[in-house]
mmCIF file of C-alpha atoms and ligand atoms in Angstrom:
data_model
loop_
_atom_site.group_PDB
_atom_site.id
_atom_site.type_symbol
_atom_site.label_atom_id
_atom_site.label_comp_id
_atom_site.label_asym_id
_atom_site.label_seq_id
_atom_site.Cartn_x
_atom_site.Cartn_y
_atom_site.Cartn_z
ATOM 1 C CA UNK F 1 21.234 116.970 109.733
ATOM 2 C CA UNK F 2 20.642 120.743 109.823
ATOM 3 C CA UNK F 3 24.281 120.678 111.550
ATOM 4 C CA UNK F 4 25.176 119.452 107.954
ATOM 5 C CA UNK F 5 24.011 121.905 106.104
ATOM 6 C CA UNK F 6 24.656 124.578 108.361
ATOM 7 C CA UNK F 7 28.317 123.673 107.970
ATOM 8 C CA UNK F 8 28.274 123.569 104.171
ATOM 9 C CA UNK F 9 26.064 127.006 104.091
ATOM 10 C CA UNK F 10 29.515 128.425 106.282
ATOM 11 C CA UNK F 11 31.583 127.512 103.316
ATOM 12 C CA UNK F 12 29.268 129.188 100.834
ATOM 13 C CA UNK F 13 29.317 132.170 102.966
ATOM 14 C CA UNK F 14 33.356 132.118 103.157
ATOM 15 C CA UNK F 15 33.773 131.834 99.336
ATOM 16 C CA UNK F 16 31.659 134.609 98.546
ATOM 17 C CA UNK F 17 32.887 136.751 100.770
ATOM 18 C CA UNK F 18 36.607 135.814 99.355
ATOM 19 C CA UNK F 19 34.381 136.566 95.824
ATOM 20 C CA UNK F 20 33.146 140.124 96.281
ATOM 21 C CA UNK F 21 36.621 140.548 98.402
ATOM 22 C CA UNK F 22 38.041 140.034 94.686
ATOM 23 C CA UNK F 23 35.742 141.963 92.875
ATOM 24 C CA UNK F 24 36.118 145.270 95.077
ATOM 25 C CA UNK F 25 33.796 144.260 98.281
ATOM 26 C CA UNK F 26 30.858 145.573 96.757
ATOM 27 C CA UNK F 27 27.320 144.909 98.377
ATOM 28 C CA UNK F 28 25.918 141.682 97.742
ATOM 29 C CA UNK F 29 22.190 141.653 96.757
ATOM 30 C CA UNK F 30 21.590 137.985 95.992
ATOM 31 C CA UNK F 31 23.326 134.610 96.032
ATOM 32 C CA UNK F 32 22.106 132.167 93.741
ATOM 33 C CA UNK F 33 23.085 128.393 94.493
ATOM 34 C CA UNK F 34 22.284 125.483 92.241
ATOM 35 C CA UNK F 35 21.171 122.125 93.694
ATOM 36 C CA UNK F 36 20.437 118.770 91.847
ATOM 37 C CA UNK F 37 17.308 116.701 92.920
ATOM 38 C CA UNK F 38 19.570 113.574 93.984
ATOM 39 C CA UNK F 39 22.460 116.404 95.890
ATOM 40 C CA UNK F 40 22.966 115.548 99.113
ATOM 41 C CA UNK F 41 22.019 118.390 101.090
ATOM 42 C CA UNK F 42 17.934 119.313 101.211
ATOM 43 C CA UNK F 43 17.496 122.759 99.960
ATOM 44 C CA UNK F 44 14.896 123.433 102.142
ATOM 45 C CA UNK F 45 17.320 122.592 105.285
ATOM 46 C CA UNK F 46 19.566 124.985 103.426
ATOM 47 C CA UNK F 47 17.657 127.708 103.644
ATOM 48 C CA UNK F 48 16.647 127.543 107.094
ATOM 49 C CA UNK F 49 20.053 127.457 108.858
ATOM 50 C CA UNK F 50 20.918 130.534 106.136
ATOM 51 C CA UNK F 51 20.087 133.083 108.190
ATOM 52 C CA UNK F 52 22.384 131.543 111.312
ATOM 53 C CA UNK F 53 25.182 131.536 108.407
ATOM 54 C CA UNK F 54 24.785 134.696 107.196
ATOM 55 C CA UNK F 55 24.636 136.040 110.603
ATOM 56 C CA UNK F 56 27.236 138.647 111.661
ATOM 57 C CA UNK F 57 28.905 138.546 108.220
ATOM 58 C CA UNK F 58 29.098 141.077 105.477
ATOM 59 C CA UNK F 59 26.543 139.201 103.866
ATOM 60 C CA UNK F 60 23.771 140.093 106.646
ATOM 61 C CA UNK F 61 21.756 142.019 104.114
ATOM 62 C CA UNK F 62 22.149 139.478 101.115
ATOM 63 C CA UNK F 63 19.032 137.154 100.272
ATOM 64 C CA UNK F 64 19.376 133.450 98.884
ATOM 65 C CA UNK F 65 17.782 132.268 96.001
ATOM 66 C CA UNK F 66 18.172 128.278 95.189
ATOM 67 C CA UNK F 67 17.607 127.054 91.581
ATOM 68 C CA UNK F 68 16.361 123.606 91.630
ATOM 69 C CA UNK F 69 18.096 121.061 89.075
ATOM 70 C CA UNK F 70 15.795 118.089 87.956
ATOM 71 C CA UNK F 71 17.517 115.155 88.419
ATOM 72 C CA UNK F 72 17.760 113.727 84.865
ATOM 73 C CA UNK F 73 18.607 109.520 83.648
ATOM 74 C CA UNK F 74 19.193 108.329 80.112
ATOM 75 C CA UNK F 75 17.928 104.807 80.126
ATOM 76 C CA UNK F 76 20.431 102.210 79.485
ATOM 77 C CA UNK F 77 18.740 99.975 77.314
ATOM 78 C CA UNK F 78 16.516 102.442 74.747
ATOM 79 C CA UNK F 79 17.994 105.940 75.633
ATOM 80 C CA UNK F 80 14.958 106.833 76.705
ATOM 81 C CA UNK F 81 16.018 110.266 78.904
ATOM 82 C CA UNK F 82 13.653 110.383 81.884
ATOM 83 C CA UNK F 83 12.968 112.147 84.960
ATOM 84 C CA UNK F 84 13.965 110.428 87.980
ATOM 85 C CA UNK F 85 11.655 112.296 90.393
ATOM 86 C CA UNK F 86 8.330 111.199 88.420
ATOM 87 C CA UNK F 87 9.521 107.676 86.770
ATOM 88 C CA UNK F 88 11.370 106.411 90.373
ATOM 89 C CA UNK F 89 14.228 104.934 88.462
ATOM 90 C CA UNK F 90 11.842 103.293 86.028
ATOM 91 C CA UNK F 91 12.311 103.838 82.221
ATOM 92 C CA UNK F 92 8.628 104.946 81.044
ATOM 93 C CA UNK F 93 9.622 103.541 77.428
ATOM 94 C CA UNK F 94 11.026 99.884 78.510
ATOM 95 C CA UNK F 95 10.908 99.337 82.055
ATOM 96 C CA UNK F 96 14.278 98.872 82.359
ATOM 97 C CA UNK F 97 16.002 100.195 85.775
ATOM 98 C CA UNK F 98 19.518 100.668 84.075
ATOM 99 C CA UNK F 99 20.131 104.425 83.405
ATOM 100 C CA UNK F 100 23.516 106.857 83.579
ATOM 101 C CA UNK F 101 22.515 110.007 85.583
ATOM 102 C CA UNK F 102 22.919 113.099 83.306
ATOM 103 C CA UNK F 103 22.141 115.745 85.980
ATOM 104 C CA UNK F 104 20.583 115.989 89.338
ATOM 105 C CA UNK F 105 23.669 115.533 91.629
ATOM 106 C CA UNK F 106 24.969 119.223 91.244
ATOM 107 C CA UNK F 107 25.428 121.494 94.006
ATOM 108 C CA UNK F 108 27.293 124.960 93.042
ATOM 109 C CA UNK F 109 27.304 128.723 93.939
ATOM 110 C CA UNK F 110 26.027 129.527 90.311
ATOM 111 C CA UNK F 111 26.368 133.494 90.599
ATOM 112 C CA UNK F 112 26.209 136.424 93.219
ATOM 113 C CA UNK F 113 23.953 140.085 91.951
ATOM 114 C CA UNK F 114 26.413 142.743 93.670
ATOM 115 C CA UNK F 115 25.488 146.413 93.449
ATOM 116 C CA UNK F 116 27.910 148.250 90.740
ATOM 117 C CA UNK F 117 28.708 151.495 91.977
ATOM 118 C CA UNK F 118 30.516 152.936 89.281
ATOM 119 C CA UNK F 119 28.297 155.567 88.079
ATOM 120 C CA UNK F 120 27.753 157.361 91.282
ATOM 121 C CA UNK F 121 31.839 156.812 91.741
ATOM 122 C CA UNK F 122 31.773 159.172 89.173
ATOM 123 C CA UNK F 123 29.625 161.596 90.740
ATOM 124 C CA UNK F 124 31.522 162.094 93.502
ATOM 125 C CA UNK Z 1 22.240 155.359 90.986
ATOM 126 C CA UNK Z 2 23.818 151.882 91.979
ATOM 127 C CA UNK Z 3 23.194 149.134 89.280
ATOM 128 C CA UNK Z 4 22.597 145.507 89.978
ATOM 129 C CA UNK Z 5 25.985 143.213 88.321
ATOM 130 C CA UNK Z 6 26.136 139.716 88.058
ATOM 131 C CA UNK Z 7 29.289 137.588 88.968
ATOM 132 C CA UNK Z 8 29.083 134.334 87.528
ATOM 133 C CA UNK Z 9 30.730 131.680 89.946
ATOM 134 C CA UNK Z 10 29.859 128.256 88.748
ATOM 135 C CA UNK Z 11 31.730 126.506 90.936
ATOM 136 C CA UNK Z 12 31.092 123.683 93.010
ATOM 137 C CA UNK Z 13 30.769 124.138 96.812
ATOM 138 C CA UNK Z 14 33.472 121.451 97.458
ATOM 139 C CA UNK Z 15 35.780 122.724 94.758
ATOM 140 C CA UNK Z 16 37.962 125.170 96.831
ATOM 141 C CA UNK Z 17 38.078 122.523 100.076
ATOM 142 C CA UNK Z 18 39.216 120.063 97.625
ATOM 143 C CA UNK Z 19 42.162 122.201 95.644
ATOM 144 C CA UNK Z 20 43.157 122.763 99.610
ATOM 145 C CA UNK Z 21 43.071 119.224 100.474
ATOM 146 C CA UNK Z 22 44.864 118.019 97.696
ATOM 147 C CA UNK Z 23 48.017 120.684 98.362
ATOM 148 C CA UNK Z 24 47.946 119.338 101.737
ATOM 149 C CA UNK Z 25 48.303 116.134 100.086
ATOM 150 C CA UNK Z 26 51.163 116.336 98.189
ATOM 151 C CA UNK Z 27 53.253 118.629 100.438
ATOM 152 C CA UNK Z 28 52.847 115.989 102.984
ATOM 153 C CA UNK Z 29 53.938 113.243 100.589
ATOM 154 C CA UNK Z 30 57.219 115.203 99.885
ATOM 155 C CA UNK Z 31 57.472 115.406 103.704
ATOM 156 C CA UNK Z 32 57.396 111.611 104.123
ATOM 157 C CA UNK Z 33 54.567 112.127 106.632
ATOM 158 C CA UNK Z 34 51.145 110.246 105.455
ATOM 159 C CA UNK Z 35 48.229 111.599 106.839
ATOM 160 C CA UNK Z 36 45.100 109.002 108.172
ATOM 161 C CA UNK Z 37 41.847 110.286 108.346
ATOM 162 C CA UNK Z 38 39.745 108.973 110.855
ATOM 163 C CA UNK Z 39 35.966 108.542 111.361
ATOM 164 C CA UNK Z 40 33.419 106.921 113.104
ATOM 165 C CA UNK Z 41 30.650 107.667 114.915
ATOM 166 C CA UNK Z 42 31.079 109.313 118.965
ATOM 167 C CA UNK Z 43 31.974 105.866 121.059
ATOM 168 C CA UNK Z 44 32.952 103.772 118.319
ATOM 169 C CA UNK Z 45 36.604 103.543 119.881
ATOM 170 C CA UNK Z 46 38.603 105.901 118.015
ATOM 171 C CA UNK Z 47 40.416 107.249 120.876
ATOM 172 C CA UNK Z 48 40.987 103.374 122.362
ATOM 173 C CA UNK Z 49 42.262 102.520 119.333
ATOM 174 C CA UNK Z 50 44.532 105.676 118.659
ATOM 175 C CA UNK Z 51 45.989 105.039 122.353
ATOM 176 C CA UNK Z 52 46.652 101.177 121.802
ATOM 177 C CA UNK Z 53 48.455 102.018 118.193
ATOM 178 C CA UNK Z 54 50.750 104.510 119.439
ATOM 179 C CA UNK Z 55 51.620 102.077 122.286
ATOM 180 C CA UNK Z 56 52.348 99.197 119.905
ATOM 181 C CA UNK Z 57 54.580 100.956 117.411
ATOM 182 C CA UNK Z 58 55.724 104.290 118.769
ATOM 183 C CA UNK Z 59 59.361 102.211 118.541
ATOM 184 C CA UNK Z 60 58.558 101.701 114.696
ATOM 185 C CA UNK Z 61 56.776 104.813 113.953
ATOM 186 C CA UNK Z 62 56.695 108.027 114.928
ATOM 187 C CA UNK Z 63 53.665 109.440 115.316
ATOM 188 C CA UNK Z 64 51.536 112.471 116.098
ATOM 189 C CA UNK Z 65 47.603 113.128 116.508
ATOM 190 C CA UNK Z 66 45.043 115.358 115.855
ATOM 191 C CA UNK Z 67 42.282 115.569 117.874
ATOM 192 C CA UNK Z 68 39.228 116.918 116.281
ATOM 193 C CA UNK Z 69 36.620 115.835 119.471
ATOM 194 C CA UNK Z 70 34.232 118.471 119.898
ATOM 195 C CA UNK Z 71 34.502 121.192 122.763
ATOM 196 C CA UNK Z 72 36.676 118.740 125.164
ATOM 197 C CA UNK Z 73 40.258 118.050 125.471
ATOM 198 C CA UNK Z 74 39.291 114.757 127.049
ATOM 199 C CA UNK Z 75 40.816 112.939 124.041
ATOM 200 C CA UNK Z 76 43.921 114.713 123.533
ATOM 201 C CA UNK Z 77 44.674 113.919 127.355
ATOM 202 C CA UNK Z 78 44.746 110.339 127.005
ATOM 203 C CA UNK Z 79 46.596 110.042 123.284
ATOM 204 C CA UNK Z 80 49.076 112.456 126.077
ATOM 205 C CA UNK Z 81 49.512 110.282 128.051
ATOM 206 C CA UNK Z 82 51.229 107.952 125.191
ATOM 207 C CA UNK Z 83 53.885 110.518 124.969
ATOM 208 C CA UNK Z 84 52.764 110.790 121.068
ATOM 209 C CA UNK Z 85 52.761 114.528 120.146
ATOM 210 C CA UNK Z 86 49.488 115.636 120.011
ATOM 211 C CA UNK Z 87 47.119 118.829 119.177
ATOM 212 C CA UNK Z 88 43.547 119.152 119.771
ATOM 213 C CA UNK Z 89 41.766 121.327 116.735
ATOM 214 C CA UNK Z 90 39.132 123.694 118.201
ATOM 215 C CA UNK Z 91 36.192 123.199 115.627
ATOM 216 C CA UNK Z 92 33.243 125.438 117.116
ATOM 217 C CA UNK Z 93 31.228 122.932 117.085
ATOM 218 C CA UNK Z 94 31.442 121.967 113.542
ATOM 219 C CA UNK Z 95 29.845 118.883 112.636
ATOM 220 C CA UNK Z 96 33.202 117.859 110.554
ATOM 221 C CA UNK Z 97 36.478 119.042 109.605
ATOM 222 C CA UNK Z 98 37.711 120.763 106.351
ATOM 223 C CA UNK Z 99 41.139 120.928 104.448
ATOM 224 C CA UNK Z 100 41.784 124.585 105.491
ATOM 225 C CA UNK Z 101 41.014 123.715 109.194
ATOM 226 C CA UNK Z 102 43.321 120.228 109.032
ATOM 227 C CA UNK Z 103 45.909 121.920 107.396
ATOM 228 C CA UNK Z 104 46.054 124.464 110.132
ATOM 229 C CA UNK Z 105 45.964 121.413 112.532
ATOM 230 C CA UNK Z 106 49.096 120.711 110.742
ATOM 231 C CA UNK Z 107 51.188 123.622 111.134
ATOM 232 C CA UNK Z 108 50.179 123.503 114.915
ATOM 233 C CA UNK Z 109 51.204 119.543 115.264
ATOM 234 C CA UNK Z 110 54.214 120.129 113.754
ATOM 235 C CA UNK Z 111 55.167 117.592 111.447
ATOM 236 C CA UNK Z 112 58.583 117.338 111.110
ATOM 237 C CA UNK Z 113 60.221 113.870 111.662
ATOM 238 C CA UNK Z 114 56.859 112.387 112.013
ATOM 239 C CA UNK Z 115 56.018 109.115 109.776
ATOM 240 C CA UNK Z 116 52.640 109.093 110.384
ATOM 241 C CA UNK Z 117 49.782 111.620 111.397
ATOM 242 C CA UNK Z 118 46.320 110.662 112.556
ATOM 243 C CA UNK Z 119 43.661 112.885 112.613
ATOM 244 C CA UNK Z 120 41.077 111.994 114.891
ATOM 245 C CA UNK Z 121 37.570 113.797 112.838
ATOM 246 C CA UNK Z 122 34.571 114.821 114.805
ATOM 247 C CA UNK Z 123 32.146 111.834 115.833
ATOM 248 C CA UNK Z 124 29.475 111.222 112.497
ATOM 249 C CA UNK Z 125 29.669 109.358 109.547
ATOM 250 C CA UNK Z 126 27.548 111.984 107.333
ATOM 251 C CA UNK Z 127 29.347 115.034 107.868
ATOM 252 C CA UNK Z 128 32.943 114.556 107.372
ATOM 253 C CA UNK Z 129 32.384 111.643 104.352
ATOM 254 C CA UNK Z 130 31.494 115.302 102.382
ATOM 255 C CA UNK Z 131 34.837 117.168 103.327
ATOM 256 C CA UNK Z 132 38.219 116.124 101.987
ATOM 257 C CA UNK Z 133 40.499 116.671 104.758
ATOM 258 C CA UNK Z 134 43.773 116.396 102.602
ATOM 259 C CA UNK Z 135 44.709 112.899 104.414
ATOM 260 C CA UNK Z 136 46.378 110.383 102.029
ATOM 261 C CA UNK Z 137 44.385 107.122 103.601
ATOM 262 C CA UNK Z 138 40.654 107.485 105.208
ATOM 263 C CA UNK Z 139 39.918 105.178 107.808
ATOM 264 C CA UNK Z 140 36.651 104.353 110.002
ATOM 265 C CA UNK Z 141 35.563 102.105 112.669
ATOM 266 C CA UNK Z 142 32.404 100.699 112.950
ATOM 267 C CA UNK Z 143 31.915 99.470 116.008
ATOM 268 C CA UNK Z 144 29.611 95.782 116.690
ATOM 269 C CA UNK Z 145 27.165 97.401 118.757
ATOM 270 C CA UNK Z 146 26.303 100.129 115.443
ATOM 271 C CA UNK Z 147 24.792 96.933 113.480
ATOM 272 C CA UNK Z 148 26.034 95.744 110.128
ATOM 273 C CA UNK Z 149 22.836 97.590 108.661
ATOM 274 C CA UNK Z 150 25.265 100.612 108.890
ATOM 275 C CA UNK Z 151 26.110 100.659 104.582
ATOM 276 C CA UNK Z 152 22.525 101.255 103.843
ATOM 277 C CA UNK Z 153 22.275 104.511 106.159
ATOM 278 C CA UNK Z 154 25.894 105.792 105.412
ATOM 279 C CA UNK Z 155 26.418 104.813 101.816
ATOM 280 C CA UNK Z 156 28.895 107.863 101.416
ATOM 281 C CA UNK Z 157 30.895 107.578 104.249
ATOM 282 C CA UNK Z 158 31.184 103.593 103.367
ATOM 283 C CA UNK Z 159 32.420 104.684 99.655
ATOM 284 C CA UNK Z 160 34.818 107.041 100.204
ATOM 285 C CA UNK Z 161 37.401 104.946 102.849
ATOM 286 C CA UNK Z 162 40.114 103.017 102.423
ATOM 287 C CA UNK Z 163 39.932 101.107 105.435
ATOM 288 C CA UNK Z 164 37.149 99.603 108.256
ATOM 289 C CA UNK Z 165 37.425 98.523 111.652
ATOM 290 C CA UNK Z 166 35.244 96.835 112.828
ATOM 291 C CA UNK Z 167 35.414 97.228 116.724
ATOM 292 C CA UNK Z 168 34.592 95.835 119.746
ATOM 293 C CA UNK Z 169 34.546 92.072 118.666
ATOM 294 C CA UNK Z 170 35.258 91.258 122.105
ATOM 295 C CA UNK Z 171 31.461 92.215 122.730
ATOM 296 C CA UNK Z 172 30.083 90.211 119.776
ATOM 297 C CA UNK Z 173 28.226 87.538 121.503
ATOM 298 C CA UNK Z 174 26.090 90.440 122.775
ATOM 299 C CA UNK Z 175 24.933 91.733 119.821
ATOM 300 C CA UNK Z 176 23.445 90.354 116.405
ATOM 301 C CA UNK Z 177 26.545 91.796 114.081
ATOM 302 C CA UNK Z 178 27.279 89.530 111.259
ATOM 303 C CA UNK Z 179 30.235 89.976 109.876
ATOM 304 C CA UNK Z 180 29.709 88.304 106.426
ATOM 305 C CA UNK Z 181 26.694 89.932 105.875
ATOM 306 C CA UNK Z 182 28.246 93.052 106.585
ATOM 307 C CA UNK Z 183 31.206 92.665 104.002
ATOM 308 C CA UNK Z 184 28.348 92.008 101.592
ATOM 309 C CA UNK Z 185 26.311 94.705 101.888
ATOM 310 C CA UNK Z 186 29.914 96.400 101.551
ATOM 311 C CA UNK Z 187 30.779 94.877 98.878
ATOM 312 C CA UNK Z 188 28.108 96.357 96.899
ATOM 313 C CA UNK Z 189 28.947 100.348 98.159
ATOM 314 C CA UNK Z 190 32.422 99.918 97.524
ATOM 315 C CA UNK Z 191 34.541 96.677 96.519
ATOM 316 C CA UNK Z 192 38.022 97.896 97.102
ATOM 317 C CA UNK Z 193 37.423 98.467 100.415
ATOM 318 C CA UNK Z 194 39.260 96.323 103.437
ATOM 319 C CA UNK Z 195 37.744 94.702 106.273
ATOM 320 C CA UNK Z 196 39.298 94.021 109.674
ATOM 321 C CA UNK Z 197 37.268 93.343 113.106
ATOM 322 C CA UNK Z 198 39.611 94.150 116.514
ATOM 323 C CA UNK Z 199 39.015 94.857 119.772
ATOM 324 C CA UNK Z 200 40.947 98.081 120.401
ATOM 325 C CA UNK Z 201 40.079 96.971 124.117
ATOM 326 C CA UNK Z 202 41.341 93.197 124.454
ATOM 327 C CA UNK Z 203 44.168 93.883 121.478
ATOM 328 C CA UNK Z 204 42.479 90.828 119.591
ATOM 329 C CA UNK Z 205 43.090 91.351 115.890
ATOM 330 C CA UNK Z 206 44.906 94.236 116.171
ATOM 331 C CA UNK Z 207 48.024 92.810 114.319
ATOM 332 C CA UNK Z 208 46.438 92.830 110.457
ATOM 333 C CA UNK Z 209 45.380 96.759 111.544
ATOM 334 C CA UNK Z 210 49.038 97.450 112.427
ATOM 335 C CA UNK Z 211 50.664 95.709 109.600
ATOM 336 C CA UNK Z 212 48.469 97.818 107.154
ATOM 337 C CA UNK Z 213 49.568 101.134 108.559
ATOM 338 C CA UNK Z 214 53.442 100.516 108.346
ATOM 339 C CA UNK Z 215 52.966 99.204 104.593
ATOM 340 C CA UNK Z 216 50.873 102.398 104.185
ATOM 341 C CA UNK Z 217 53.905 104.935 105.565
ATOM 342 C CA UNK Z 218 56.283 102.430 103.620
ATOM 343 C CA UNK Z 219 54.161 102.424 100.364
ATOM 344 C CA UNK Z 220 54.033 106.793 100.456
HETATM 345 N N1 GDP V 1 34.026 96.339 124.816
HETATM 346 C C1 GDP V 1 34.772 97.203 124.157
HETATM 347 N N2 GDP V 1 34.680 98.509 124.454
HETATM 348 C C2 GDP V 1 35.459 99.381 123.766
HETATM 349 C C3 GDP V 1 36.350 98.953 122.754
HETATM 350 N N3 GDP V 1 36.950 100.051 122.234
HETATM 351 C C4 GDP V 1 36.468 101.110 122.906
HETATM 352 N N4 GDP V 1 35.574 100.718 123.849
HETATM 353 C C5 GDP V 1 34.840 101.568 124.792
HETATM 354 O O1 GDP V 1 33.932 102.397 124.072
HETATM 355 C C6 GDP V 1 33.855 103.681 124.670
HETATM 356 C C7 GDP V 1 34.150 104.771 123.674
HETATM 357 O O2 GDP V 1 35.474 104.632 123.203
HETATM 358 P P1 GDP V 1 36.297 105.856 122.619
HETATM 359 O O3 GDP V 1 37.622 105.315 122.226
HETATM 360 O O4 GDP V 1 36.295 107.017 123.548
HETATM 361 O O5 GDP V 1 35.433 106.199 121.348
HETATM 362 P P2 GDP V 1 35.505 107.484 120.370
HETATM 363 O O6 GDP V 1 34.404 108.409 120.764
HETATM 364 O O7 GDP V 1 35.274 106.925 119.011
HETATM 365 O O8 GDP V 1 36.860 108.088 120.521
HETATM 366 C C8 GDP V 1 34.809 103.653 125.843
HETATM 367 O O9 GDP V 1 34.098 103.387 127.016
HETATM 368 C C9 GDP V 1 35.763 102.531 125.497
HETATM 369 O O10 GDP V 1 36.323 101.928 126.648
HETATM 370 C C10 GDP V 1 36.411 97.538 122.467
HETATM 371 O O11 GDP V 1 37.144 97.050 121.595
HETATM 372 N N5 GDP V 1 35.600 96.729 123.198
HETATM 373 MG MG1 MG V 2 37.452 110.061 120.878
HETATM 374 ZN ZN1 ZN V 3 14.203 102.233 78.337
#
């Protein structure tokens, strides 16, 4: 499984590389990624096979920050919205095992910190 | 004094492989060349399968191959021997393949007067159910000795294809594989899905497999 996530962390590393490549290959401080409760990758597999995808890039230097999103259900039957982690699928209010995910399956590059040289451009 | 700047991205991580894939897609359509994924697990018969194909309807067809098998040219040696044209796809050891590494697969292969390309993906049903290659038709074969239990491990993989094979029937009286629990459990992961045991080996059932893929290169 690390293989897995190893191989998605590659793509990550390709698009923000393409990213700061846009935005004037500045240094890049921080990625942040976004991962749902119920995503399919395990963030703490993620961030063990970063360093091996970061490796010999231009993003040696850059840390990894992962913002965890709860993994959300509206109930079906009362509305009841829930949290999936604590009520295991189980509507607190009613019982009822029927509910329409509302978040939890995300997994996104939400934002990169770069350094913004422009004031010490002008120094120069 | 450098200052710290945000770039929002907010952007899935599939979201560029998938834009890829589906340009793939459609160039490939105007071509007249329809693309098959397929998947399985390392033994499941793939290659047999690929090699028994192109020998029943390279008159019909024409066809080329991908080979995605990792750090070997074992497989693209034998699908050689068929005379089909074939490329093997260098993937580092990847653990599946993406749109941008298919579609370079692609331009190597060739596709020009071809009907039908098969792209042979790396041996694992988790990996490559996550990556959109850019094919028109995904395909897998489960093979008898695997277990029908195989839709509760790999409930992606079993969602996203078109198509399974179940292989190696010829060996059923060996194992425990039943069939009609199988389509069941299938059933229930993805109900559009078709169902058709073979023996890539003996060439039992292979007919139903066959017909499929020349309505599937008529139908595109
Ligand atoms: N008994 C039996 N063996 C098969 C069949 N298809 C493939 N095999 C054997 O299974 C092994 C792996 O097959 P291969 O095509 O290389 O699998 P791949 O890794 O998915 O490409 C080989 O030894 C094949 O001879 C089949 O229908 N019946
Ligand atoms: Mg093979
Ligand atoms: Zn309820």
């Amino acid at each position: 499984m690390i293989m897995h996530e190893l191989s998605i962390m590659l793509e990550v590393v390709r698009r923000v590389e393409a990213v700061a490549k846009a935005n004037g290959s500045p240094k890049v401080k921080t990625i942040v990624l976004q991962i749902g409760e119920a995503a399919s990758v395990i963030p703490r597999f993620i961030e063990d096979c970063y360093d091996a995808a970061i490796h010999q890039t231009t993003l040696e230097e850059t840390k990894l920050e992962i913002e965890i999103i709860p993994a959300m259900g509206r109930c079906l039957d009362c509305r009841q919205v829930h949290h999936l982690r604590d009520s295991q699928g189980i509507c607190p209010t009613c019982r009822s095992k029927q509910f329409e995910m509302l978040s939890g399956r995300e997994f996104q590059i939400k934002q990169i910190a770069v350094e913004d040289h422009y004031e010490s451009d002008q120094n120069h | 004094m450098s200052q710290i700047k945000i770039i929002e991205i907010k952007e899935g991580i599939f979201e560029q492989n998938n834009q890829t894939a589906q340009e793939l897609r459609n160039r490939l359509k105007e071509d007249k060349t329809l693309l098959i994924n397929l998947m399985s697990s390392p033994g499941s018969g793939k290659t047999t399968t690929l090699v028994s194909t192109i020998e029943a309807l390279k008159n019909d067809i024409r066809i080329g191959v991908m080979e995605a098998d990792i750090d070997s040219d074992v497989d693209a040696r034998s699908i050689d021997q068929t005379g089909a044209r074939v490329v093997q796809l260098h993937t580092g050891g990847m653990c599946h393949l993406d749109a941008e590494m298919t579609r370079q697969g692609i331009e190597a292969l060739d596709p020009s007067g071809l009907d039908l390309v098969i792209l042979e993906n790396v041996g694992n049903l988790v990996c490559p159910a996550e990556f959109d290659t850019g094919a028109h038709k995904n395909v897998m074969i489960l093979s008898v000795p695997e277990g029908d239990d195989k839709p509760l491990k790999y409930p992606l993989m079993f969602s996203i294809v078109d198509l399974v094979l179940v292989n190696k029937i010829d060996a059923a009286d060996f194992f425990d594989f039943d069939l009609d629990l199988f389509r069941r459990r299938l059933a229930k992961i993805n109900p559009e899905i078709g169902v058709i045991p073979i023996s890539a080996k003996t060439g039992q059932g292979m007919t139903p497999w066959f017909d499929w893929l020349k309505q599937q290169v008529h139908k595109l």
